[in-house]
Structure formats: structure tokens, C-alpha cells
Amino acid sequence: MIPRVLSGIQPSGNLHIGNYLGALGNWVKIQHEYESIFCIVDLHAITVYQKPDELRASIREIAGIFLAAGIDPKHSKIVVQSTVPAHSELAWLLTCVTPMGWLERMTQFKAKAAAQESVGDGLFQYPVLMAADILLYQANVVPVGEDQMQHVELARDIAQRFNSLYGETFTMPATRLATVGARIMGLDDPTAKMSKSATGAGHRVGLLDPPDRIRKTIMKATTDSNSAVDLDTMGPGVKNLLAIYQAFTGWTNDQMRAHFTGMRYGDLKKQVAEATIASLEPMQQRYRDITADPAYLDGILQAGADAVTPVANSTVRLVKERMGIYTPSR
Ligand code: TYM
């Protein structure tokens, strides 16, 4: 059997180069090695308040970006999570086998909860819904950025616990990280990961940002007190700029060292900006073409949901049978 890959992105705000280099770009490269399912996880997005109109627009925007980035809809399924109700159903079933202590340990929950005035239960249950996304399709491989590794690990723990309570049911998923770019840092503060929600103007490069803006953001990026690149003593800001360059160009470590050693920071930034623009511009052009035809996008999303629903439903049915809850005779 061909192994299955599953991953997802939240439609909350602007996708940035961290999402691309840590996740989406990697999916594009590996999609044909697997049977591939890529989700737009709108039910995850609402674990913190989203303006309904913005959420609706963001779901379509992300579907367009998936296609523009090179997800091949003839091969890979693009699925809006809420259109396959089995995601929510399995999440509840898994909630019942997940100890609260496991969820209390999640670093992302702790960080997000600290930033909210009132913490919804959904934010706490968030990793269980993510485990459901993965286990619903018996995914073998989950390509994510570094910040999601703890959640994939939790999905494994939940699967193991379910299997030991009710018998072998779930496949154990493995994480697959991008070789370079699994953790892109904020350009204004290279000690914090680049995120969709940070508010600083110079924090991230959005995948749909125009070239001028990309140049401006990268030219202002925080570096360190050296004036030229030294790969052995560089600070996190320079390391991050080099990681962005390497991830976009696919250069080897040797090429990077030979080319950048001794380069002044102003020139380094110019080169990083130009490499970023060169990679994003063709994608942005395709994005404009794709989103000019909303019916095309709807068709792709409908086909994705239709293709995966039978697999999802059969997992839920099996889980219910295993747990002993009511399943009508066939
Ligand atoms: P999300 O929407 O926060 O991020 C989507 C993907 O982008 C990666 N990523 C990064 N990679 C490198 N550098 C960064 N600065 C950076 N920021 C984000 C993330 O690791 C992720 O791979 N919970 C998930 C979505 C999800 C999911 C799933 C993923 C829901 N169900 C099932 C895999 C499998 C999330 O919020 O990702």
C-alpha cells in the first residue's frame, strides 16, 4: 500500500514564509511519494475568535495558495476540515481517552492561553482535534514545522492509548520535518518563531506580499553587532536570514559558506530579499489566476471532501465498534 501523508494549516490570518518553508513548500515536494491529504483546518482556527467574514475569505485564500504553490489537485486531496464531519466526531471519541494532564503539558496551549483574556475549552482540546485529523486517515507521515512536533507526538500517544484499551485500530504517525526551514524566526525578533498572529510590522513576510514590501521587511530585519557574515559566530538574526535563503534556493551548506562568508549585512539582506521575491512572484501570479475563478476552487474543495469522506467514515465506524457504542447493523 502507498503510505499516506496528512497535514494542515489554519486559516487564521496571512500565511507567511515560515508556513511555506516549514510546511507547504515541503508538501509540494513530497506529495507524489504518498497518497496525500492537505487540510484547511477551519475548526482549529475558531479555537480563538475569528471575524466570520475574514475566516470565510481566509479559507478560500488558503485553498488558492495551496494550488498556486503547486499542490497537484489531480493527485492530492485538498480538504476543508469542517466539510468532513467525521473530524469532529472522532475528536470527541478521542477526547474520552485523552488524560487532561497530557493536554496541560502542551507548550502551544500554555502560550496561547496566556495571550487570551478568557480561554475557551476548544483551545484546550485543540491537539485532540489535530490527532483526529491525523488518525482519521490512518496517516503514516505528518510533515509539519518544528512547532507542531509536540502535537504529532501527542497524536501518537493518543493512538497508542486507544490501541491498548480497545485493540489495534490506529496507525502510528511519524513526523517529517523540512531539512531546512522547519523553524523560521520573526524578522523583527529572531528569538521568537515567525507567526501569523504577531503584530509587529516587520515581523513576517506574507506569501502574498508585493516585492516592495518584501524588500522593506527584509532590509529592516534584526541582525547582530557584527558587520559581515561569519557562520561560526553569527547571531540568530543572521542565521535566520541564511536559513531563508538556503530554503528558497536549495543550496548546500558548502555553497552557502563559500558564497556568504565575509559578506556585509546590507548585501546579505538584498540577496535574501531577491531570492524570496523570485520564489514568491510566480506563485503570486498563479494565485491571481486561480482565484479569478471561484467555481474552480469550489470544485476542487468539493472533490477533496468527496474523495476522503468514505475513508473518514469507515474509521469512525470502526472506532465506534471498538468502543462498544451504538452502530446500526449494515
Ligand atoms: P499552523 O497553521 O500554525 O501552521 C501551519 C504549518 O506551518 C508550520 N509553521 C512553521 N514552520 C516553520 N517556521 C515557522 N515560523 C512556522 N510557523 C508555522 C507549522 O509547523 C505547520 O506545519 N495545528 C496546526 C494545523 C493542523 C495540523 C493538523 C497539522 C491541524 N491539524 C494535522 C498537521 C496535521 C497548526 O496550527 O499549524
Short mmCIF file of C-alpha atoms and ligand atoms in Angstrom, two decimals:
data_model
loop_
_atom_site.label_atom_id
_atom_site.label_comp_id
_atom_site.label_asym_id
_atom_site.label_seq_id
_atom_site.Cartn_x
_atom_site.Cartn_y
_atom_site.Cartn_z
CA MET A 1 0.00 0.00 0.00
CA ILE A 2 1.15 3.56 -0.74
CA PRO A 3 1.82 5.39 2.54
CA ARG A 4 -0.46 8.27 3.33
CA VAL A 5 0.59 11.79 4.21
CA LEU A 6 -1.63 14.27 6.03
CA SER A 7 -1.07 17.81 7.13
CA GLY A 8 -2.98 21.02 7.75
CA ILE A 9 -2.82 24.78 8.03
CA GLN A 10 -5.11 27.06 10.00
CA PRO A 11 -6.94 29.71 8.00
CA SER A 12 -6.19 32.43 10.51
CA GLY A 13 -4.53 35.47 9.03
CA ASN A 14 -1.83 35.77 6.42
CA LEU A 15 0.25 32.74 5.52
CA HIS A 16 3.93 33.61 5.76
CA ILE A 17 7.23 32.26 4.52
CA GLY A 18 7.56 30.19 7.73
CA ASN A 19 4.38 28.30 6.79
CA TYR A 20 5.73 27.87 3.28
CA LEU A 21 9.28 26.78 4.11
CA GLY A 22 8.32 24.68 7.14
CA ALA A 23 5.20 23.08 5.67
CA LEU A 24 3.52 23.93 2.36
CA GLY A 25 6.68 24.01 0.21
CA ASN A 26 7.72 20.69 1.70
CA TRP A 27 4.28 19.18 0.95
CA VAL A 28 4.61 20.22 -2.67
CA LYS A 29 7.97 18.44 -2.91
CA ILE A 30 6.88 15.18 -1.27
CA GLN A 31 3.22 14.93 -2.33
CA HIS A 32 3.82 12.40 -5.11
CA GLU A 33 5.67 9.99 -2.81
CA TYR A 34 2.39 9.44 -0.95
CA GLU A 35 -1.34 9.39 -1.08
CA SER A 36 -1.70 12.98 0.08
CA ILE A 37 -4.34 14.86 2.04
CA PHE A 38 -3.89 18.53 2.94
CA CYS A 39 -6.44 20.19 5.19
CA ILE A 40 -7.54 23.75 5.75
CA VAL A 41 -8.37 23.41 9.42
CA ASP A 42 -11.16 25.93 9.97
CA LEU A 43 -12.37 24.18 13.14
CA HIS A 44 -8.93 24.75 14.65
CA ALA A 45 -8.99 28.41 13.66
CA ILE A 46 -12.14 29.08 15.71
CA THR A 47 -10.44 27.97 18.93
CA VAL A 48 -9.65 31.68 19.17
CA TYR A 49 -12.17 34.28 17.98
CA GLN A 50 -12.17 34.93 14.22
CA LYS A 51 -14.23 37.55 12.45
CA PRO A 52 -16.64 35.41 10.35
CA ASP A 53 -16.11 37.33 7.09
CA GLU A 54 -12.35 37.22 7.46
CA LEU A 55 -12.40 33.49 8.24
CA ARG A 56 -14.59 32.77 5.21
CA ALA A 57 -12.22 34.76 2.99
CA SER A 58 -9.15 33.18 4.53
CA ILE A 59 -10.34 29.62 3.80
CA ARG A 60 -10.63 30.44 0.09
CA GLU A 61 -7.36 32.34 0.12
CA ILE A 62 -5.53 29.36 1.57
CA ALA A 63 -7.09 26.96 -0.92
CA GLY A 64 -5.83 29.29 -3.67
CA ILE A 65 -2.37 29.44 -2.13
CA PHE A 66 -2.18 25.63 -1.87
CA LEU A 67 -2.86 25.34 -5.59
CA ALA A 68 -0.64 28.26 -6.54
CA ALA A 69 2.24 26.79 -4.50
CA GLY A 70 1.98 23.58 -6.52
CA ILE A 71 -0.29 21.18 -4.65
CA ASP A 72 -1.49 19.00 -7.51
CA PRO A 73 -5.27 18.57 -7.21
CA LYS A 74 -5.24 15.62 -9.62
CA HIS A 75 -3.13 13.73 -7.12
CA SER A 76 -3.54 15.33 -3.68
CA LYS A 77 -6.80 15.98 -1.88
CA ILE A 78 -7.40 19.47 -0.52
CA VAL A 79 -9.98 19.29 2.24
CA VAL A 80 -11.71 21.95 4.32
CA GLN A 81 -11.84 20.20 7.68
CA SER A 82 -15.41 21.24 8.59
CA THR A 83 -16.81 19.77 5.35
CA VAL A 84 -15.99 16.27 6.62
CA PRO A 85 -17.96 15.96 9.88
CA ALA A 86 -16.04 12.81 10.86
CA HIS A 87 -13.18 15.07 12.03
CA SER A 88 -15.34 16.47 14.83
CA GLU A 89 -16.89 13.11 15.60
CA LEU A 90 -13.57 11.34 16.00
CA ALA A 91 -12.25 14.26 18.06
CA TRP A 92 -14.98 13.65 20.65
CA LEU A 93 -14.31 9.91 20.75
CA LEU A 94 -10.59 10.58 21.26
CA THR A 95 -11.26 13.25 23.90
CA CYS A 96 -12.68 10.45 26.02
CA VAL A 97 -9.37 8.56 26.04
CA THR A 98 -7.09 11.60 26.49
CA PRO A 99 -5.95 12.46 30.02
CA MET A 100 -6.20 16.18 30.82
CA GLY A 101 -2.62 16.12 32.11
CA TRP A 102 -1.35 15.41 28.58
CA LEU A 103 -3.13 18.48 27.26
CA GLU A 104 -1.96 20.67 30.14
CA ARG A 105 1.62 19.96 29.10
CA MET A 106 1.22 21.33 25.55
CA THR A 107 3.52 24.33 25.20
CA GLN A 108 1.39 25.91 22.47
CA PHE A 109 -1.68 25.77 24.71
CA LYS A 110 0.24 27.44 27.52
CA ALA A 111 1.49 30.20 25.22
CA LYS A 112 -1.87 30.81 23.51
CA ALA A 113 -3.83 30.64 26.78
CA ALA A 114 -1.52 33.24 28.31
CA ALA A 115 -2.39 35.62 25.45
CA GLN A 116 -6.21 35.28 25.91
CA GLU A 117 -8.42 37.01 28.45
CA SER A 118 -10.74 34.04 28.57
CA VAL A 119 -9.57 30.61 27.44
CA GLY A 120 -12.14 28.56 25.53
CA ASP A 121 -12.33 24.82 26.07
CA GLY A 122 -11.68 24.43 22.34
CA LEU A 123 -8.19 25.81 22.78
CA PHE A 124 -7.52 23.13 25.37
CA GLN A 125 -8.97 20.37 23.17
CA TYR A 126 -7.18 21.67 20.08
CA PRO A 127 -4.49 18.94 20.00
CA VAL A 128 -7.15 16.21 20.25
CA LEU A 129 -8.85 17.58 17.14
CA MET A 130 -5.45 17.59 15.45
CA ALA A 131 -4.92 13.95 16.49
CA ALA A 132 -8.34 13.20 14.98
CA ASP A 133 -7.30 14.83 11.68
CA ILE A 134 -4.27 12.57 11.52
CA LEU A 135 -5.74 9.30 12.84
CA LEU A 136 -8.96 9.59 10.85
CA TYR A 137 -7.00 8.80 7.69
CA GLN A 138 -4.52 6.39 9.32
CA ALA A 139 -1.79 8.77 8.11
CA ASN A 140 1.75 7.38 8.14
CA VAL A 141 3.57 10.67 7.78
CA VAL A 142 2.81 14.19 9.03
CA PRO A 143 5.01 16.92 7.52
CA VAL A 144 4.96 19.94 9.85
CA GLY A 145 7.22 22.67 11.13
CA GLU A 146 9.08 22.18 14.40
CA ASP A 147 6.42 23.94 16.48
CA GLN A 148 3.87 21.20 15.72
CA MET A 149 6.08 18.25 16.67
CA GLN A 150 4.75 18.07 20.20
CA HIS A 151 1.20 17.82 18.84
CA VAL A 152 2.12 14.98 16.48
CA GLU A 153 3.79 13.23 19.40
CA LEU A 154 0.54 13.60 21.35
CA ALA A 155 -1.38 12.08 18.43
CA ARG A 156 0.91 9.06 18.72
CA ASP A 157 0.29 8.84 22.46
CA ILE A 158 -3.47 9.02 21.94
CA ALA A 159 -3.30 6.35 19.22
CA GLN A 160 -1.23 4.10 21.46
CA ARG A 161 -3.58 4.53 24.39
CA PHE A 162 -6.62 3.81 22.22
CA ASN A 163 -4.96 0.74 20.72
CA SER A 164 -4.05 -0.64 24.12
CA LEU A 165 -7.55 -0.06 25.52
CA TYR A 166 -9.57 -1.26 22.54
CA GLY A 167 -7.22 -3.29 20.31
CA GLU A 168 -5.08 -2.33 17.28
CA THR A 169 -7.04 0.38 15.49
CA PHE A 170 -4.76 3.27 14.57
CA THR A 171 -1.59 3.52 12.52
CA MET A 172 1.28 5.32 14.32
CA PRO A 173 2.02 8.58 12.51
CA ALA A 174 5.60 9.84 12.12
CA THR A 175 6.69 13.48 11.84
CA ARG A 176 8.55 14.60 8.74
CA LEU A 177 10.40 17.90 9.05
CA ALA A 178 11.71 20.10 6.25
CA THR A 179 15.52 19.71 6.10
CA VAL A 180 15.98 23.49 6.17
CA GLY A 181 13.30 25.97 7.25
CA ALA A 182 11.49 23.88 9.88
CA ARG A 183 11.65 26.86 12.23
CA ILE A 184 11.76 30.31 10.62
CA MET A 185 12.07 33.10 13.17
CA GLY A 186 10.49 36.55 13.28
CA LEU A 187 12.46 39.10 11.24
CA ASP A 188 11.98 41.77 13.90
CA ASP A 189 12.83 39.39 16.73
CA PRO A 190 14.79 36.30 15.76
CA THR A 191 14.30 34.74 19.20
CA ALA A 192 10.56 34.17 18.52
CA LYS A 193 9.20 31.97 15.72
CA MET A 194 7.57 33.74 12.79
CA SER A 195 3.82 33.61 13.41
CA LYS A 196 0.56 34.64 11.75
CA SER A 197 -0.62 36.48 14.84
CA ALA A 198 2.40 38.63 15.83
CA THR A 199 1.53 42.29 15.35
CA GLY A 200 4.92 43.95 14.59
CA ALA A 201 5.03 45.48 11.07
CA GLY A 202 8.46 43.99 10.33
CA HIS A 203 7.72 40.56 11.79
CA ARG A 204 6.88 38.39 8.80
CA VAL A 205 6.93 38.18 5.02
CA GLY A 206 3.45 37.21 3.82
CA LEU A 207 3.19 34.84 0.85
CA LEU A 208 1.10 37.42 -0.99
CA ASP A 209 3.20 40.47 -0.06
CA PRO A 210 4.25 42.59 -3.07
CA PRO A 211 8.01 42.79 -3.87
CA ASP A 212 8.47 46.30 -2.41
CA ARG A 213 7.07 45.25 0.90
CA ILE A 214 9.19 42.09 0.97
CA ARG A 215 12.31 44.18 0.32
CA LYS A 216 11.39 46.64 3.04
CA THR A 217 10.71 43.96 5.65
CA ILE A 218 13.89 42.01 4.95
CA MET A 219 16.12 45.10 4.74
CA LYS A 220 14.92 46.04 8.23
CA ALA A 221 15.50 42.58 9.72
CA THR A 222 17.30 42.43 13.06
CA THR A 223 20.88 41.15 12.77
CA ASP A 224 23.66 41.47 15.36
CA SER A 225 26.63 43.66 16.23
CA ASN A 226 28.99 42.09 13.64
CA SER A 227 29.03 43.80 10.26
CA ALA A 228 29.73 40.86 7.99
CA VAL A 229 28.72 37.20 7.85
CA ASP A 230 30.73 34.77 9.94
CA LEU A 231 28.99 31.40 10.01
CA ASP A 232 30.78 30.37 13.18
CA THR A 233 29.89 33.35 15.37
CA MET A 234 26.67 34.68 13.80
CA GLY A 235 23.66 35.56 15.95
CA PRO A 236 20.11 34.21 15.47
CA GLY A 237 19.02 37.02 13.10
CA VAL A 238 21.75 36.30 10.54
CA LYS A 239 21.24 32.56 10.96
CA ASN A 240 17.55 33.06 10.18
CA LEU A 241 18.26 35.12 7.04
CA LEU A 242 20.66 32.45 5.80
CA ALA A 243 18.10 29.70 6.55
CA ILE A 244 15.50 31.58 4.48
CA TYR A 245 17.95 31.93 1.59
CA GLN A 246 19.01 28.29 1.76
CA ALA A 247 15.44 27.00 2.00
CA PHE A 248 14.34 29.04 -1.03
CA THR A 249 17.36 28.19 -3.19
CA GLY A 250 18.08 24.64 -2.09
CA TRP A 251 21.80 25.46 -1.84
CA THR A 252 24.12 23.08 0.05
CA ASN A 253 25.90 24.09 3.27
CA ASP A 254 29.19 24.32 1.34
CA GLN A 255 27.69 26.64 -1.26
CA MET A 256 26.26 28.82 1.50
CA ARG A 257 29.58 29.06 3.34
CA ALA A 258 31.57 29.85 0.20
CA HIS A 259 29.15 32.49 -1.03
CA PHE A 260 28.21 34.33 2.15
CA THR A 261 31.31 34.27 4.37
CA GLY A 262 32.51 37.85 4.81
CA MET A 263 29.51 39.39 3.04
CA ARG A 264 28.29 42.66 4.56
CA TYR A 265 24.84 42.51 6.15
CA GLY A 266 23.33 45.04 3.72
CA ASP A 267 24.29 42.83 0.78
CA LEU A 268 23.16 39.67 2.56
CA LYS A 269 19.73 41.21 3.10
CA LYS A 270 19.48 42.32 -0.54
CA GLN A 271 20.24 38.80 -1.71
CA VAL A 272 17.77 37.22 0.72
CA ALA A 273 15.09 39.68 -0.42
CA GLU A 274 15.72 38.96 -4.12
CA ALA A 275 15.70 35.17 -3.60
CA THR A 276 12.43 35.46 -1.66
CA ILE A 277 10.81 37.62 -4.33
CA ALA A 278 12.00 35.32 -7.13
CA SER A 279 10.39 32.34 -5.37
CA LEU A 280 7.13 34.04 -4.41
CA GLU A 281 6.37 36.05 -7.57
CA PRO A 282 5.43 33.11 -9.83
CA MET A 283 3.26 31.72 -7.04
CA GLN A 284 1.54 35.07 -6.63
CA GLN A 285 0.81 35.22 -10.36
CA ARG A 286 -0.71 31.73 -10.30
CA TYR A 287 -2.70 32.72 -7.22
CA ARG A 288 -4.28 35.64 -9.08
CA ASP A 289 -5.22 33.37 -12.00
CA ILE A 290 -6.67 30.64 -9.79
CA THR A 291 -8.74 32.91 -7.57
CA ALA A 292 -10.21 34.68 -10.59
CA ASP A 293 -12.42 31.59 -10.95
CA PRO A 294 -14.20 30.85 -7.62
CA ALA A 295 -16.18 27.96 -9.14
CA TYR A 296 -12.91 26.18 -9.94
CA LEU A 297 -11.82 26.43 -6.30
CA ASP A 298 -15.20 25.23 -5.04
CA GLY A 299 -14.97 22.25 -7.37
CA ILE A 300 -11.54 21.27 -6.04
CA LEU A 301 -12.70 21.53 -2.42
CA GLN A 302 -15.86 19.52 -3.11
CA ALA A 303 -13.86 16.83 -4.90
CA GLY A 304 -11.41 16.68 -1.98
CA ALA A 305 -14.20 16.21 0.57
CA ASP A 306 -15.97 13.62 -1.58
CA ALA A 307 -12.79 11.60 -2.04
CA VAL A 308 -11.82 11.40 1.63
CA THR A 309 -15.25 11.07 3.27
CA PRO A 310 -15.58 7.28 2.79
CA VAL A 311 -12.17 6.70 4.44
CA ALA A 312 -13.05 9.06 7.30
CA ASN A 313 -16.45 7.48 7.87
CA SER A 314 -15.08 3.97 7.89
CA THR A 315 -12.52 4.92 10.59
CA VAL A 316 -15.25 6.46 12.74
CA ARG A 317 -17.39 3.37 12.33
CA LEU A 318 -14.51 1.11 13.33
CA VAL A 319 -13.72 3.26 16.37
CA LYS A 320 -17.35 3.20 17.48
CA GLU A 321 -17.50 -0.57 17.09
CA ARG A 322 -14.30 -0.97 19.08
CA MET A 323 -15.62 1.27 21.87
CA GLY A 324 -18.93 -0.55 22.01
CA ILE A 325 -21.15 2.41 21.25
CA TYR A 326 -24.20 2.02 19.05
CA THR A 327 -23.57 1.26 15.41
CA PRO A 328 -26.60 0.21 13.36
CA SER A 329 -26.32 -3.16 11.61
CA ARG A 330 -25.30 -2.73 8.00
P1 TYM B 1 -0.31 26.39 11.63
O1 TYM B 1 -1.48 26.84 10.84
O2 TYM B 1 0.09 27.21 12.81
O3 TYM B 1 0.95 26.29 10.71
C1 TYM B 1 0.91 25.54 9.50
C2 TYM B 1 2.24 24.84 9.29
O4 TYM B 1 3.29 25.81 9.22
C3 TYM B 1 4.32 25.46 10.14
N1 TYM B 1 4.92 26.69 10.66
C4 TYM B 1 6.21 26.99 10.59
N2 TYM B 1 7.26 26.34 10.05
C5 TYM B 1 8.48 26.94 10.11
N3 TYM B 1 8.68 28.15 10.69
C6 TYM B 1 7.66 28.83 11.25
N4 TYM B 1 7.87 30.02 11.81
C7 TYM B 1 6.35 28.25 11.21
N5 TYM B 1 5.14 28.67 11.65
C8 TYM B 1 4.27 27.69 11.30
C9 TYM B 1 3.62 24.67 11.22
O5 TYM B 1 4.51 23.84 11.94
C10 TYM B 1 2.61 23.88 10.43
O6 TYM B 1 3.20 22.71 9.89
N6 TYM B 1 -2.16 22.71 14.39
C11 TYM B 1 -1.62 23.01 13.11
C12 TYM B 1 -2.55 22.69 11.96
C13 TYM B 1 -3.08 21.29 11.96
C14 TYM B 1 -2.39 20.13 11.54
C15 TYM B 1 -3.32 19.07 11.65
C16 TYM B 1 -1.08 19.90 11.10
C17 TYM B 1 -4.35 20.91 12.29
N7 TYM B 1 -4.48 19.56 12.10
C18 TYM B 1 -2.96 17.74 11.34
C19 TYM B 1 -0.73 18.58 10.77
C20 TYM B 1 -1.66 17.52 10.91
C21 TYM B 1 -1.32 24.50 13.05
O7 TYM B 1 -1.89 25.28 13.77
O8 TYM B 1 -0.49 24.87 12.07
#
